[in-house]
Coordinates of C-alpha atoms in Angstrom, one line a residue:
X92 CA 0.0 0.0 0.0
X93 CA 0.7 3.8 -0.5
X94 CA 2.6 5.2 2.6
X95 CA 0.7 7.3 4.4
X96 CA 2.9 10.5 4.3
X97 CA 3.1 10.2 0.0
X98 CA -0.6 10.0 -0.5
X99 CA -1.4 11.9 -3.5
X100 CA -4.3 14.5 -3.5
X101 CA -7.4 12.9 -4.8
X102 CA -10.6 14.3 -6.4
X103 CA -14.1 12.5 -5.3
X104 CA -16.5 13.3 -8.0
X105 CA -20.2 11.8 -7.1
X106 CA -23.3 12.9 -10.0
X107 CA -26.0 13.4 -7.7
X108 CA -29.9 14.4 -8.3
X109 CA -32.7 14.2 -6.2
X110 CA -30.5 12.0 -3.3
X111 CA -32.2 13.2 0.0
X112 CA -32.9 9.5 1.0
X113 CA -29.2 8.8 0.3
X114 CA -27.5 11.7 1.1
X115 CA -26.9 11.4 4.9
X116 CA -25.3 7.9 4.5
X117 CA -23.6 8.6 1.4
X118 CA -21.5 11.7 3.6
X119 CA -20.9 9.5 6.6
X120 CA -19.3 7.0 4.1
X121 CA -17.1 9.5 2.6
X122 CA -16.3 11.4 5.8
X123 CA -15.5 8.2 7.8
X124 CA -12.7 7.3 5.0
X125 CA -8.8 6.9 6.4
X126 CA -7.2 8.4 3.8
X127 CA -6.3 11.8 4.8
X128 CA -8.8 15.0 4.1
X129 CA -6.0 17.5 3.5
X130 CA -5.4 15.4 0.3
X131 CA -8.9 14.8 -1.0
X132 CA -11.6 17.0 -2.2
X133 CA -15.0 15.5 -2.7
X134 CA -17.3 17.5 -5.6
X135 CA -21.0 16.5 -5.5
X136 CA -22.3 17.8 -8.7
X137 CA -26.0 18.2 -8.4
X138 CA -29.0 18.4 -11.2
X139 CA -30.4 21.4 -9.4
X140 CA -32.0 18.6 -6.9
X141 CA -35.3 20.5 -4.9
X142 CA -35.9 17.4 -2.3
X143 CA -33.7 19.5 0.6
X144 CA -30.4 17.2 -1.0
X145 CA -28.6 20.9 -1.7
X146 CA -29.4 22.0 1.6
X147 CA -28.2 19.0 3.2
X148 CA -24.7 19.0 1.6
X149 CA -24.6 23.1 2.2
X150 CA -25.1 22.3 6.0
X151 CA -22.6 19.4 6.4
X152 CA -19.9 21.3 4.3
X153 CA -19.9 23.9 7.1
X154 CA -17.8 21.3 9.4
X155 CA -16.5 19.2 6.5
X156 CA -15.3 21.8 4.0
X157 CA -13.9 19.0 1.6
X158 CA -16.8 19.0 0.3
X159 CA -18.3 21.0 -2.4
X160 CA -21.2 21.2 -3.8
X161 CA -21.0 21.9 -8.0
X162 CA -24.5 22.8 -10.3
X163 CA -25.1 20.2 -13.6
X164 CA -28.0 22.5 -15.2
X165 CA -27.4 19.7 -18.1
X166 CA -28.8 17.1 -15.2
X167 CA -27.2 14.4 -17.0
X168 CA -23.8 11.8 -15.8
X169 CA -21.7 12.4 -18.3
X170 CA -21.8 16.2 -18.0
X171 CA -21.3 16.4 -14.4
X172 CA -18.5 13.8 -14.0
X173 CA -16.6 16.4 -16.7
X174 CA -17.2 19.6 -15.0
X175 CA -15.7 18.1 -11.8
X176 CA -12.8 16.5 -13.7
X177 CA -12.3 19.7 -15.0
X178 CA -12.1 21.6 -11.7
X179 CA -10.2 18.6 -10.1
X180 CA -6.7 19.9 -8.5
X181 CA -6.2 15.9 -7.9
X182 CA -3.5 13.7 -9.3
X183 CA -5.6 11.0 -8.8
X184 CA -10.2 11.6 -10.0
X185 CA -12.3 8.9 -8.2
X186 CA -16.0 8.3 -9.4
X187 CA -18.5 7.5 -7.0
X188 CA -22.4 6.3 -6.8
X189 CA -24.8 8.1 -4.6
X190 CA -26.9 5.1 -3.8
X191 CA -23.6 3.0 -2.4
X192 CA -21.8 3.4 0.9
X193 CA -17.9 2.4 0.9
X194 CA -15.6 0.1 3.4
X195 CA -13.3 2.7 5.0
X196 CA -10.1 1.9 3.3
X197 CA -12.1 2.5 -0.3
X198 CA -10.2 5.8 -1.4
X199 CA -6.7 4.3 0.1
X200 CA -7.2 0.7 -1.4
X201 CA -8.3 2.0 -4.7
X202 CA -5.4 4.5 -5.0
X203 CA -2.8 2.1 -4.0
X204 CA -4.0 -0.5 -6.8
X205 CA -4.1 2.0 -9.2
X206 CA 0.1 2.8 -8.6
X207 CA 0.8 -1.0 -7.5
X208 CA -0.8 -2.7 -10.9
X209 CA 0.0 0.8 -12.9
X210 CA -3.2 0.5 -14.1
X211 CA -5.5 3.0 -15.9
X212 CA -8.8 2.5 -13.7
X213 CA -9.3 -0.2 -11.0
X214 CA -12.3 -0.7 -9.1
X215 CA -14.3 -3.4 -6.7
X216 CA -17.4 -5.3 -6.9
X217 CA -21.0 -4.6 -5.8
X218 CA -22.9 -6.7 -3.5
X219 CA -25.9 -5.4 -4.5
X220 CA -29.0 -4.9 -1.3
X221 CA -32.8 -4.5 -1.5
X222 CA -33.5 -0.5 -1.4
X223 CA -36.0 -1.6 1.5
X224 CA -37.3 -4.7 3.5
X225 CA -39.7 -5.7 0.6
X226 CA -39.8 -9.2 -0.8
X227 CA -39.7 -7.3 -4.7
X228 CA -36.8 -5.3 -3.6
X229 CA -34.9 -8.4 -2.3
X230 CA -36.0 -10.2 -5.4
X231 CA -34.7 -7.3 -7.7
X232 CA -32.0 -6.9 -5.5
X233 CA -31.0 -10.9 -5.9
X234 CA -31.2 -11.1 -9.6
X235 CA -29.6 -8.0 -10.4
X236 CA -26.4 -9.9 -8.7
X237 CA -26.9 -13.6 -10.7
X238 CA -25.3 -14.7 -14.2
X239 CA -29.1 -15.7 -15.4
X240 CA -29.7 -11.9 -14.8
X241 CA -26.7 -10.0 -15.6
X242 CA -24.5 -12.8 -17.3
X243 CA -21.0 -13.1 -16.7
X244 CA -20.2 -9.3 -15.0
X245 CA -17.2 -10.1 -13.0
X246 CA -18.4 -6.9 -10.9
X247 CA -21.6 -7.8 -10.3
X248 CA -21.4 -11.5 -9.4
X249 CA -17.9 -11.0 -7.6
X250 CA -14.3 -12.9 -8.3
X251 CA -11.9 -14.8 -6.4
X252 CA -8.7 -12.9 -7.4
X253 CA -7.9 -9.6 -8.8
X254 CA -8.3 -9.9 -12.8
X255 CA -7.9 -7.9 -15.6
X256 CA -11.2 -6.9 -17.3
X257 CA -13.2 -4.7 -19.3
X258 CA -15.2 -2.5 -17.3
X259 CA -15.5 -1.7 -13.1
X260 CA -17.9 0.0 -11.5
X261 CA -17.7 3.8 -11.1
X262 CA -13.5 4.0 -11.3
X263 CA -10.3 5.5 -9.9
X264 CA -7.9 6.8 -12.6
X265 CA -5.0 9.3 -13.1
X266 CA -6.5 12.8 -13.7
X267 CA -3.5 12.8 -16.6
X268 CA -5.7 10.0 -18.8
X269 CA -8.7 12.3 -19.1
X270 CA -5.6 14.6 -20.9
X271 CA -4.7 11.4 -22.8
X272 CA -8.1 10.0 -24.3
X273 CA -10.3 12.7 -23.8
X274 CA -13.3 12.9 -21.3
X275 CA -16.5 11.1 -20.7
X276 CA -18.7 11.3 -23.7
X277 CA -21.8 14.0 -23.4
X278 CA -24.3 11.8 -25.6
X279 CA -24.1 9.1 -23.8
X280 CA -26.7 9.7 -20.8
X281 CA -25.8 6.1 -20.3
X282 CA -23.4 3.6 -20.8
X283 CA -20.6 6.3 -20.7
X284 CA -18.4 4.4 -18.4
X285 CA -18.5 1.5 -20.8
X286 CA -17.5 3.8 -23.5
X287 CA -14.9 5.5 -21.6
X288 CA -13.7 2.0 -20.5
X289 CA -13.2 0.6 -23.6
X290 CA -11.5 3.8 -25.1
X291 CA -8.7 3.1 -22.3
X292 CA -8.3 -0.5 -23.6
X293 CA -8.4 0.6 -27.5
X294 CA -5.8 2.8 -26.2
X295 CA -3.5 0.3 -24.6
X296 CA -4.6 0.2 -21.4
X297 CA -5.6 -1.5 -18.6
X298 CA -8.5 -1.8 -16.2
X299 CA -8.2 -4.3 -13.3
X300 CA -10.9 -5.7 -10.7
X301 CA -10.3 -5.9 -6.7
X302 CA -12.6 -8.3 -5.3
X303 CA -11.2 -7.6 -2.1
X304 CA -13.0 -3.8 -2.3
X305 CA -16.6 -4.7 -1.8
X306 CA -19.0 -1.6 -2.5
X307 CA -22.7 -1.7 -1.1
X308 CA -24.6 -0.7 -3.6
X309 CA -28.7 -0.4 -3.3
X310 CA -30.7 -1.8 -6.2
X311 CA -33.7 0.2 -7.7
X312 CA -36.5 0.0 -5.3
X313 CA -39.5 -0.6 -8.1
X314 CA -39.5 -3.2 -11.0
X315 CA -40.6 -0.2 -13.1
X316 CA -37.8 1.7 -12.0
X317 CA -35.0 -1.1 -12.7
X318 CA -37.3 -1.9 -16.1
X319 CA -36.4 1.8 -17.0
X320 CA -33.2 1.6 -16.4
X321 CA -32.0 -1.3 -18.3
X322 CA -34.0 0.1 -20.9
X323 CA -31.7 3.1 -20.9
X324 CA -28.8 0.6 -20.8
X325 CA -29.5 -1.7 -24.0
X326 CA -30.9 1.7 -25.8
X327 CA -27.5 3.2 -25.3
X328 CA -25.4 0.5 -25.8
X329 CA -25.4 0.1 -30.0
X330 CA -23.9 4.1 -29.8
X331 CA -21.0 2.7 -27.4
X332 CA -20.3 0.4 -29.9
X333 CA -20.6 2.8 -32.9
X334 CA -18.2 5.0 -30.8
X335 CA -15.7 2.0 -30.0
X336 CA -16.1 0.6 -33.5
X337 CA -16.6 -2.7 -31.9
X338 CA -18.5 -4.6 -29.1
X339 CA -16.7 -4.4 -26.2
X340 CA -18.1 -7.8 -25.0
X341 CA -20.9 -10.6 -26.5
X342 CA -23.3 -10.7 -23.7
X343 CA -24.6 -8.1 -24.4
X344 CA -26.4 -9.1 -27.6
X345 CA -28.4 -12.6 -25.6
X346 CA -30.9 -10.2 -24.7
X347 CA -31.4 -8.6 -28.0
X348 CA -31.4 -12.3 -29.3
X349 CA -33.5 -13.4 -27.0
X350 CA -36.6 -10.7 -27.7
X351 CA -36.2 -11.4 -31.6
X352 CA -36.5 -15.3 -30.5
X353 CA -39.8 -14.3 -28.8
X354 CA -41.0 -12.3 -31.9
X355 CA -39.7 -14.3 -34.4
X356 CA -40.4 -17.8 -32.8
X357 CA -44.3 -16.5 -32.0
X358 CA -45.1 -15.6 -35.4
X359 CA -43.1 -18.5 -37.1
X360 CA -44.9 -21.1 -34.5
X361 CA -48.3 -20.7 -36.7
X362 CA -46.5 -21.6 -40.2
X363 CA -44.9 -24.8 -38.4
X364 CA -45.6 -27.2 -35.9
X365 CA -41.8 -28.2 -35.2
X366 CA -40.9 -24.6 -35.2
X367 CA -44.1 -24.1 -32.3
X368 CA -42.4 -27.1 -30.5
X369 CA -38.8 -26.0 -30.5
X370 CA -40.6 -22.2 -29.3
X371 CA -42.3 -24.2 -26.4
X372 CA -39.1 -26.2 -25.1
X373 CA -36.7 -23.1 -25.6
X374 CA -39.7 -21.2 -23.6
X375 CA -40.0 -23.5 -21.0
X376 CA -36.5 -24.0 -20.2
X377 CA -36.0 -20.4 -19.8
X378 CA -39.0 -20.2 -17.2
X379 CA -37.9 -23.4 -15.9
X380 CA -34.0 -22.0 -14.9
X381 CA -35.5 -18.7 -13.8
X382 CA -37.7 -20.3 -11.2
X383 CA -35.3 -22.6 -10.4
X384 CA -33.1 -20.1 -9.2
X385 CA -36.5 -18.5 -7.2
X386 CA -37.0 -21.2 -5.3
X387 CA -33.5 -21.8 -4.3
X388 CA -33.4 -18.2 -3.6
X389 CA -36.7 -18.2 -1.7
X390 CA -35.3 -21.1 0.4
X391 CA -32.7 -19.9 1.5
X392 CA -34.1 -16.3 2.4
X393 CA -36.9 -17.5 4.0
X394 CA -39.5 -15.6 1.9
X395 CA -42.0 -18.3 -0.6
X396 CA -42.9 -15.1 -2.8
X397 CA -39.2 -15.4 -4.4
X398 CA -40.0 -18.1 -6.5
X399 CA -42.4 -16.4 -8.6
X400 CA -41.2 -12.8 -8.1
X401 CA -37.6 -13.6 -9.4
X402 CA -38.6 -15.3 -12.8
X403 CA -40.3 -12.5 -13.5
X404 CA -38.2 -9.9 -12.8
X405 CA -35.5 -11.9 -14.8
X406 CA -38.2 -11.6 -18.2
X407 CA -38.2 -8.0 -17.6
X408 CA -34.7 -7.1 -17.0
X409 CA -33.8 -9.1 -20.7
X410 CA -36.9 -8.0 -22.5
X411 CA -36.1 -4.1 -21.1
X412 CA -32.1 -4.3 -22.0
X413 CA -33.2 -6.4 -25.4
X414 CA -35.8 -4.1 -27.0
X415 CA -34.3 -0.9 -25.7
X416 CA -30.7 -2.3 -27.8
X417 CA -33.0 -3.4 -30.5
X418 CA -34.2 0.3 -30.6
X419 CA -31.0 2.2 -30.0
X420 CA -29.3 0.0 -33.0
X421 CA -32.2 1.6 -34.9
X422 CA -31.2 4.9 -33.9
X423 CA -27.8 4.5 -34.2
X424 CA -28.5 2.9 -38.3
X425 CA -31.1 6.0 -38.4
X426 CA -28.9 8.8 -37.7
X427 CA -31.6 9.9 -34.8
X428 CA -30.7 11.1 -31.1
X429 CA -31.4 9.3 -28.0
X430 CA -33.3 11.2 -26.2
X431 CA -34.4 9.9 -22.4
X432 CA -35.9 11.2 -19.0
X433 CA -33.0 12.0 -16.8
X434 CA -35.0 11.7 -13.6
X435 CA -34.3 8.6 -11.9

């Protein structure tokens, strides 16, 4: 690890809107860090938030003055992680999520990796929590962390051993990168870590994953809400790739094959009967994993309500992340601009 008397001075940058429930715990998390706070600023850059989150951080900046409070008119990610980059006095930028609180030794561990493995970004993994005490938030909050949901994200179903890999959640990097490749990309209101992420591997760089940094990150508290946002995510992802010139991995096209599948296979089923029968099998052994995994789940939490809840939310999360990529590749072929809500 870094000695503690050559720490470098690092810059915090957290995109914030509307974050009153988080806010409080989110500060704690910051303030309770061991790496030293004459060597850290913390920028919360906030869409003009009107749910007392400004007023909040205003208050507790008057006895923690690392902290600063920064306006993103724009209200979207990309637009607020580069004004703070561009204010940063740091040597060393570290992204953050409002809706995740952070083991004490996050900013130290992260900026020690970053020197040790000379790495271009390095970050940990997310055990991911229910937003509340809810049976449908522990069910979102338990497939949003399985391979049937999310596939094979090392950061989101965890590792054994610190790995080399293609994207980490939120970041640490040198501030001199952003000089290097550029910053985060303003079109992109989301998916603009991928993009970023890749663009440091096209350039020759690398991006490493600490399993031994665990972040706790709270999942969407609404199916709707976590519907929306993979939406968002398979929408913008065909633009990433446009921008990259390639995919940066393949899973992300099994939902987009798997809602042409449903489409295709539905409307094909009435011209043959084998094509109906392969539908029904593929069908059913899709239902059949996904409440598989329910009831395992539901058994060992206790809660019978899994076991239906969790196949469900599984449709929903590839159907959202499918037909949102099958729209944005339209968009992308098109020429015509994503537009989305930014609210959350």
């Amino acid at each position: 690890m870094i000695d503690i008397m050559s720490n470098p001075k690092i810059t915090v940058v957290c995109p914030i809107f509307q974050e009153r429930r988080f806010i409080e715990g989110l500060l704690e998390s910051i303030t309770l860090q061991d790496y030293p706070k004459d060597c850290m600023e913390v920028f919360l850059i906030d869409g003009m938030s009107k749910d007392g989150t400004r007023e909040f951080i205003t208050e507790y900046a008057k006895t923690h003055p690392f902290f600063k409070l920064i306006d993103n008119p724009q209200r979207t990610v990309p637009y607020a992680l580069n004004n703070g980059i561009a204010q940063a006095t740091g040597d060393v930028i570290i992204r953050i999520d409002a809706h995740c609180k952070y083991p004490v030794d996050y900013f130290s561990q992260l900026v020690s990796y970053l020197y040790e493995l000379k790495a271009d970004n390095v970050g940990g993994v997310c055990n991911t929590l229910p937003a509340n005490d809810s049976t449908k938030a522990l069910a979102i909050a338990q497939c949003l962390c399985h391979p049937f949901g999310v596939g094979g994200s090392d950061f989101r179903i965890g590792a054994n051993k610190i790995k080399q890999v293609d994207t980490v959640p939120f970041g640490c990097f040198h501030r001199s990168l952003f000089d290097k490749i550029g910053m985060f990309d303003i079109e992109l209101t989301r998916n603009q870590d991928d993009e970023f992420n890749g663009r440091i591997i096209k350039n020759g760089g690398k991006i490493f994953l600490i399993p031994d940094i665990v972040i706790e990150y709270a999942a969407r508290d609404t199916i709707e809400k976590t519907r929306r946002m993979y939406w968002q995510y398979g929408l913008f992802k065909p633009l990433v790739n446009s921008k990259l010139g390639t995919p940066a991995t393949i899973r992300q096209f099994f939902p987009m094959l798997f809602c042409i599948g449903i489409v295709l296979g539905a409307l094909l089923s009435f011209a043959s009967p084998i094509i109906a029968y392969i539908y029904l099998i593929v069908m059913t052994i899709y239902f059949v994993i996904g409440f598989t995994v329910g009831i395992k789940t539901a058994l060992h939490q206790k809660r019978l309500a899994l076991t239906f809840y969790m196949p469900y939310i599984f449709l929903n999360l590839h159907l959202s992340y499918g037909f949102g990529y099958i729209k944005g590749l339209y968009k992308v072929l098109t020429n015509k601009k994503m537009i989305v809500n930014v609210n959350r």
